Coordinates of C-alpha atoms in Angstrom, one line a residue:
M1376 CA 210.5 247.4 70.7
A1377 CA 214.2 246.8 71.2
H1378 CA 215.3 244.0 73.5
A1379 CA 217.8 244.4 76.4
V1380 CA 219.6 241.9 78.7
I1381 CA 221.9 242.3 81.6
D1382 CA 224.2 239.4 82.5
I1383 CA 225.7 239.3 86.0
N1384 CA 228.6 236.9 86.0
A1385 CA 231.8 236.2 88.0
A1386 CA 233.9 239.0 86.6
S1387 CA 231.5 241.6 85.0
L1388 CA 228.1 243.0 84.3
Q1389 CA 227.3 243.0 80.6
L1390 CA 224.5 245.0 79.0
L1391 CA 223.3 244.2 75.4
I1392 CA 220.6 246.1 73.6
V1393 CA 219.4 245.0 70.1
S1394 CA 216.8 246.5 67.8
E1395 CA 213.7 244.7 66.5
E1396 CA 215.7 244.0 63.4
G1397 CA 218.5 242.5 65.4
A1398 CA 221.1 245.3 65.1
T1399 CA 223.2 246.0 68.2
L1400 CA 222.4 249.3 69.7
A1401 CA 224.5 249.0 72.9
D1402 CA 227.1 246.5 74.2
E1403 CA 228.5 247.6 77.5
T1404 CA 230.8 245.7 80.0
R1405 CA 231.6 246.8 83.6
D1406 CA 234.1 244.8 85.6
V1407 CA 233.0 243.6 89.0
A1408 CA 234.8 240.8 90.8
L1409 CA 232.1 238.7 92.4
Q1410 CA 234.5 235.7 92.7
Q1411 CA 236.7 237.7 95.2
D1412 CA 233.8 237.8 97.7
L1413 CA 232.8 234.2 97.2
R1414 CA 236.3 232.8 97.2
Q1415 CA 236.5 232.9 101.0
S1416 CA 232.8 233.3 101.9
T1417 CA 229.3 232.3 100.9
L1418 CA 228.1 235.8 101.2
L1419 CA 228.3 238.9 99.0
S1420 CA 229.8 241.8 100.9
P1421 CA 227.8 245.0 101.4
E1422 CA 230.5 246.9 99.4
R1423 CA 230.2 244.5 96.5
M1424 CA 226.4 244.7 96.5
Q1425 CA 226.5 248.4 96.5
Q1426 CA 229.0 248.4 93.6
I1427 CA 226.7 246.1 91.6
L1428 CA 223.7 248.3 92.4
D1429 CA 225.5 251.4 91.2
L1430 CA 226.4 249.7 87.9
L1431 CA 222.9 248.3 87.4
T1432 CA 221.5 251.8 87.9
E1433 CA 223.9 253.1 85.2
M1434 CA 222.8 250.3 82.8
V1435 CA 219.1 251.0 83.5
E1436 CA 219.7 254.6 82.4
I1437 CA 221.4 253.5 79.2
A1438 CA 218.4 251.2 78.4
R1439 CA 216.0 254.1 79.1
L1440 CA 217.8 256.1 76.4
H1441 CA 216.6 253.4 74.0
N1442 CA 213.0 253.6 75.4
I1443 CA 213.3 250.3 77.4
P1444 CA 211.9 250.5 80.9
A1445 CA 213.7 248.6 83.7
G1446 CA 210.9 246.1 84.0
Q1447 CA 211.4 244.9 80.4
I1448 CA 215.2 244.4 80.8
R1449 CA 215.9 240.6 81.1
T1450 CA 218.4 240.4 84.0
V1451 CA 220.1 237.1 84.7
A1452 CA 222.8 235.9 87.0
T1453 CA 225.0 232.8 86.8
M1454 CA 226.8 230.4 89.1
E1455 CA 228.3 233.0 91.4
L1456 CA 225.0 234.2 92.7
R1457 CA 223.6 230.7 92.9
R1458 CA 226.4 230.1 95.4
A1459 CA 225.7 233.2 97.5
L1460 CA 223.5 232.6 100.5
N1461 CA 222.2 236.2 100.5
A1462 CA 221.4 236.1 96.7
Q1463 CA 217.6 236.3 97.2
R1464 CA 217.9 239.2 99.6
F1465 CA 220.1 240.9 97.1
S1466 CA 217.7 240.2 94.3
D1467 CA 214.9 241.9 96.3
R1468 CA 217.2 244.9 96.9
I1469 CA 218.0 245.1 93.2
R1470 CA 214.2 245.2 92.4
D1471 CA 213.5 247.9 95.0
A1472 CA 216.5 250.1 93.9
T1473 CA 216.4 249.7 90.1
G1474 CA 213.1 248.0 89.1
L1475 CA 215.0 245.1 87.6
Y1476 CA 213.7 241.6 88.1
L1477 CA 216.7 239.3 88.6
H1478 CA 216.5 235.7 87.5
I1479 CA 219.2 233.4 88.8
L1480 CA 219.7 230.8 86.1
T1481 CA 219.7 227.1 86.9
P1482 CA 222.7 225.1 85.7
E1483 CA 220.6 223.7 82.9
E1484 CA 219.4 227.1 81.8
E1485 CA 222.9 228.6 82.0
G1486 CA 224.3 225.8 79.9
R1487 CA 221.6 226.0 77.2
L1488 CA 221.8 229.8 76.9
F1489 CA 225.6 229.8 76.9
W1490 CA 225.6 227.1 74.1
Q1491 CA 223.0 228.9 72.1
G1492 CA 224.6 232.3 72.4
G1493 CA 228.2 231.2 72.1
L1494 CA 227.7 229.6 68.7
K1495 CA 225.5 232.3 67.1
E1496 CA 227.0 233.3 63.7
I1497 CA 230.1 231.2 64.2
P1498 CA 230.9 229.4 60.9
L1499 CA 231.4 225.7 61.8
R1500 CA 231.5 222.4 59.9
S1501 CA 229.1 219.7 61.0
G1502 CA 230.3 217.5 63.9
S1503 CA 231.2 217.8 67.5
V1504 CA 232.1 221.3 68.9
G1505 CA 233.9 222.1 72.1
I1506 CA 233.0 225.5 73.7
L1507 CA 235.1 226.9 76.6
N1508 CA 233.9 229.7 78.9
L1509 CA 237.2 231.0 80.3
G1510 CA 236.4 233.0 83.4
A1511 CA 238.2 234.8 86.2
G1512 CA 238.2 231.8 88.6
S1513 CA 237.4 228.7 86.5
C1514 CA 236.7 227.4 83.0
S1515 CA 233.5 225.6 81.8
A1516 CA 233.9 223.1 79.0
F1517 CA 230.9 222.0 76.9
L1518 CA 230.8 219.5 74.1
G1519 CA 227.9 219.1 71.7
E1520 CA 226.5 218.7 68.3
G1521 CA 223.9 221.1 66.7
D1522 CA 221.6 222.2 69.5
R1523 CA 222.5 219.3 71.8
I1524 CA 224.9 219.6 74.7
L1525 CA 226.4 216.1 75.3
H1526 CA 229.0 216.9 78.0
H1527 CA 229.7 219.6 80.5
Q1528 CA 232.8 219.9 82.8
Q1529 CA 234.1 222.5 85.2
I1530 CA 237.9 223.0 85.3
N1531 CA 239.7 224.7 88.1
M1532 CA 241.6 227.2 85.9
G1533 CA 240.7 230.9 85.8
S1534 CA 242.9 233.6 84.4
L1535 CA 242.5 236.1 87.1
R1536 CA 242.9 233.7 90.0
L1537 CA 246.0 232.1 88.6
T1538 CA 247.5 235.4 87.7
E1539 CA 247.1 236.7 91.3
E1540 CA 248.3 233.4 92.8
Y1541 CA 251.6 233.3 90.8
F1542 CA 252.4 237.0 90.2
G1543 CA 250.5 238.9 92.9
H1544 CA 249.4 242.5 92.3
P1545 CA 250.5 244.9 90.9
I1546 CA 252.8 243.3 88.3
D1547 CA 255.6 245.0 86.5
R1548 CA 257.6 242.2 84.8
Y1549 CA 256.6 238.6 84.9
S1550 CA 259.1 236.4 86.8
S1551 CA 260.5 233.6 84.6
R1552 CA 260.5 231.2 87.5
H1553 CA 256.9 231.9 88.4
T1554 CA 255.9 231.7 84.7
A1555 CA 257.4 228.3 84.5
E1556 CA 255.6 227.2 87.6
L1557 CA 252.3 228.6 86.3
R1558 CA 252.8 226.8 83.0
G1559 CA 253.2 223.5 84.8
T1560 CA 250.1 224.0 86.9
I1561 CA 248.1 224.9 83.8
Q1562 CA 249.3 221.9 81.9
R1563 CA 248.4 219.5 84.8
R1564 CA 244.9 221.0 85.1
A1565 CA 244.4 221.0 81.3
D1566 CA 245.2 217.3 81.2
N1567 CA 242.0 216.8 83.3
I1568 CA 239.7 217.9 80.5
I1569 CA 237.5 215.1 79.2
W1570 CA 236.1 215.1 75.7
P1571 CA 233.9 212.1 75.1
V1572 CA 234.8 212.5 71.4
R1573 CA 237.5 214.7 69.9
P1574 CA 236.0 218.1 69.1
K1575 CA 236.2 219.1 65.4
A1576 CA 236.2 222.8 66.4
L1577 CA 237.0 224.7 69.5
V1578 CA 235.2 228.0 70.4
V1579 CA 236.1 230.2 73.4
V1580 CA 234.0 232.8 75.1
G1581 CA 234.7 235.3 77.9
P1582 CA 236.1 238.7 78.8
S1583 CA 239.6 237.2 79.4
I1584 CA 239.7 235.8 75.8
N1585 CA 238.3 239.1 74.5
A1586 CA 241.2 241.0 76.1
L1587 CA 243.8 238.7 74.6
A1588 CA 242.0 238.8 71.2
S1589 CA 241.8 242.6 71.3
M1590 CA 245.5 242.8 72.0
I1591 CA 246.3 240.5 69.0
E1592 CA 244.0 242.6 66.8
G1593 CA 245.4 245.9 68.1
L1594 CA 242.0 247.3 69.0
P1595 CA 242.0 250.7 70.8
K1596 CA 238.6 250.1 72.4
H1597 CA 236.0 247.5 73.3
N1598 CA 234.6 246.2 69.9
P1599 CA 233.1 242.7 70.2
S1600 CA 232.0 242.6 66.5
R1601 CA 235.6 242.8 65.5
L1602 CA 236.5 239.8 67.7
H1603 CA 233.6 237.5 66.8
G1604 CA 234.8 234.7 64.6
L1605 CA 238.5 235.5 65.0
V1606 CA 240.7 232.4 64.7
I1607 CA 243.8 232.3 67.0
S1608 CA 246.5 229.6 66.4
R1609 CA 248.8 228.0 68.9
G1610 CA 251.7 229.6 67.0
M1611 CA 250.1 233.1 67.6
L1612 CA 249.8 232.3 71.3
R1613 CA 253.4 231.3 71.6
K1614 CA 254.5 234.5 69.8
W1615 CA 252.4 236.7 72.2
V1616 CA 253.6 234.7 75.3
D1617 CA 257.2 235.5 74.4
R1618 CA 256.3 239.2 73.8
L1619 CA 254.5 239.5 77.1
L1620 CA 257.3 237.9 79.0
E1621 CA 259.5 240.8 77.9
S1622 CA 256.9 243.5 78.7
T1623 CA 256.5 246.0 81.5
A1624 CA 253.2 247.2 83.0
E1625 CA 253.5 250.3 80.8
T1626 CA 254.1 248.4 77.6
R1627 CA 251.2 245.9 78.4
A1628 CA 248.8 248.8 79.0
A1629 CA 249.7 250.2 75.5
L1630 CA 249.2 246.8 73.9
C1631 CA 245.8 246.2 75.5
P1632 CA 244.0 249.6 75.8
A1633 CA 240.5 248.1 75.2
Y1634 CA 240.6 246.0 78.5
P1635 CA 242.8 248.0 81.0
D1636 CA 241.5 246.0 84.0
R1637 CA 242.5 242.7 82.4
V1638 CA 245.8 243.6 80.9
D1639 CA 247.8 241.7 83.5
T1640 CA 245.8 238.5 82.9
V1641 CA 246.5 238.1 79.2
L1642 CA 249.8 236.1 79.7
C1643 CA 247.9 233.6 81.8
T1644 CA 245.0 233.5 79.3
A1645 CA 247.5 232.8 76.5
L1646 CA 249.1 230.0 78.5
I1647 CA 245.7 228.5 79.4
M1648 CA 244.5 228.5 75.8
E1649 CA 247.8 227.0 74.5
A1650 CA 247.4 224.1 77.0
L1651 CA 243.7 223.6 76.2
C1652 CA 244.3 223.5 72.5
T1653 CA 246.9 220.8 73.0
A1654 CA 244.5 218.9 75.3
S1655 CA 241.7 219.2 72.7
F1656 CA 243.9 218.1 69.8
R1657 CA 243.3 221.4 68.1
D1658 CA 245.9 223.8 66.5
S1659 CA 243.6 226.8 66.8
F1660 CA 240.4 228.1 68.3
T1661 CA 237.7 230.6 67.4
V1662 CA 236.8 233.6 69.5
S1663 CA 233.1 234.1 70.2
A1664 CA 231.9 237.5 71.5
G1665 CA 228.5 235.8 72.3
G1666 CA 227.6 233.8 75.4
I1667 CA 224.6 233.9 77.8
R1668 CA 223.4 237.4 77.0
I1669 CA 223.2 236.5 73.3
G1670 CA 221.3 233.4 74.3
V1671 CA 218.8 235.4 76.3
I1672 CA 218.3 237.8 73.4
M1673 CA 217.8 234.9 71.0
D1674 CA 215.1 233.6 73.4
A1675 CA 213.5 237.0 73.5
F1676 CA 213.2 237.1 69.7
L1677 CA 211.8 233.6 69.5
N1678 CA 209.2 234.4 72.2
T1679 CA 208.1 237.5 70.3
G1680 CA 207.9 235.8 66.9
H1681 CA 210.9 237.5 65.3

């Protein structure tokens, strides 16, 4: 039987279905801004919960097309739902409405699955590796070697939150003054990153980086396999920052058709990654299309003997 996982995170719901042989049968992402509710409150709003329920119902139907019943879909949630005081009540509501059994990951589980899934099929030399999970509201930094996580740090630097803070919404052209102020804020926060040892490689995961990478690659639609393992240099980032500063909303939409809801955040994402590369003493980073959902799938294969 195929395996399916749904990952509920700060910015999106992600469905991944793989065959018994490990081939990807479906890889779907739906944007949902959990962090907007939890920025000012510790409760998910009724409107946000209904939005998530509707998207989960859609994903359950996709899984059923692959003969996977709801009860066999591994459904997990990360930090945002851990923070929500009404998360358990919402979990019960999800089960009643969709048949999904939601597991809210502990920080330890989240870190392990993220590390495992983020590095899958990424060619790396031996030695220390830094993995960054660049989210909408913050960035998680992990350092480790092999299967061991040696250090974990949260950085107050998310592409969506900073974009809204400095440019508002909607955005036509980026203001030069606001861009300079944003760059200064990013640099100060990037300087807070702590690497116990200098990473020999830097890997980055998350929808924000996928949007930037898809723009660089010129992808017309969501295609994670084309992005996985892509190496992006600081020189490429600077080139795209200059190009984006000259763009209008219309030209940005044409440059990033694969991620229309994230097109306005790509400038901030590029600035963040340029600063984090500098702070990590790296001239480039590798894009991973993996992450927690891949880690959950890998666990499923291990538990079934594949």
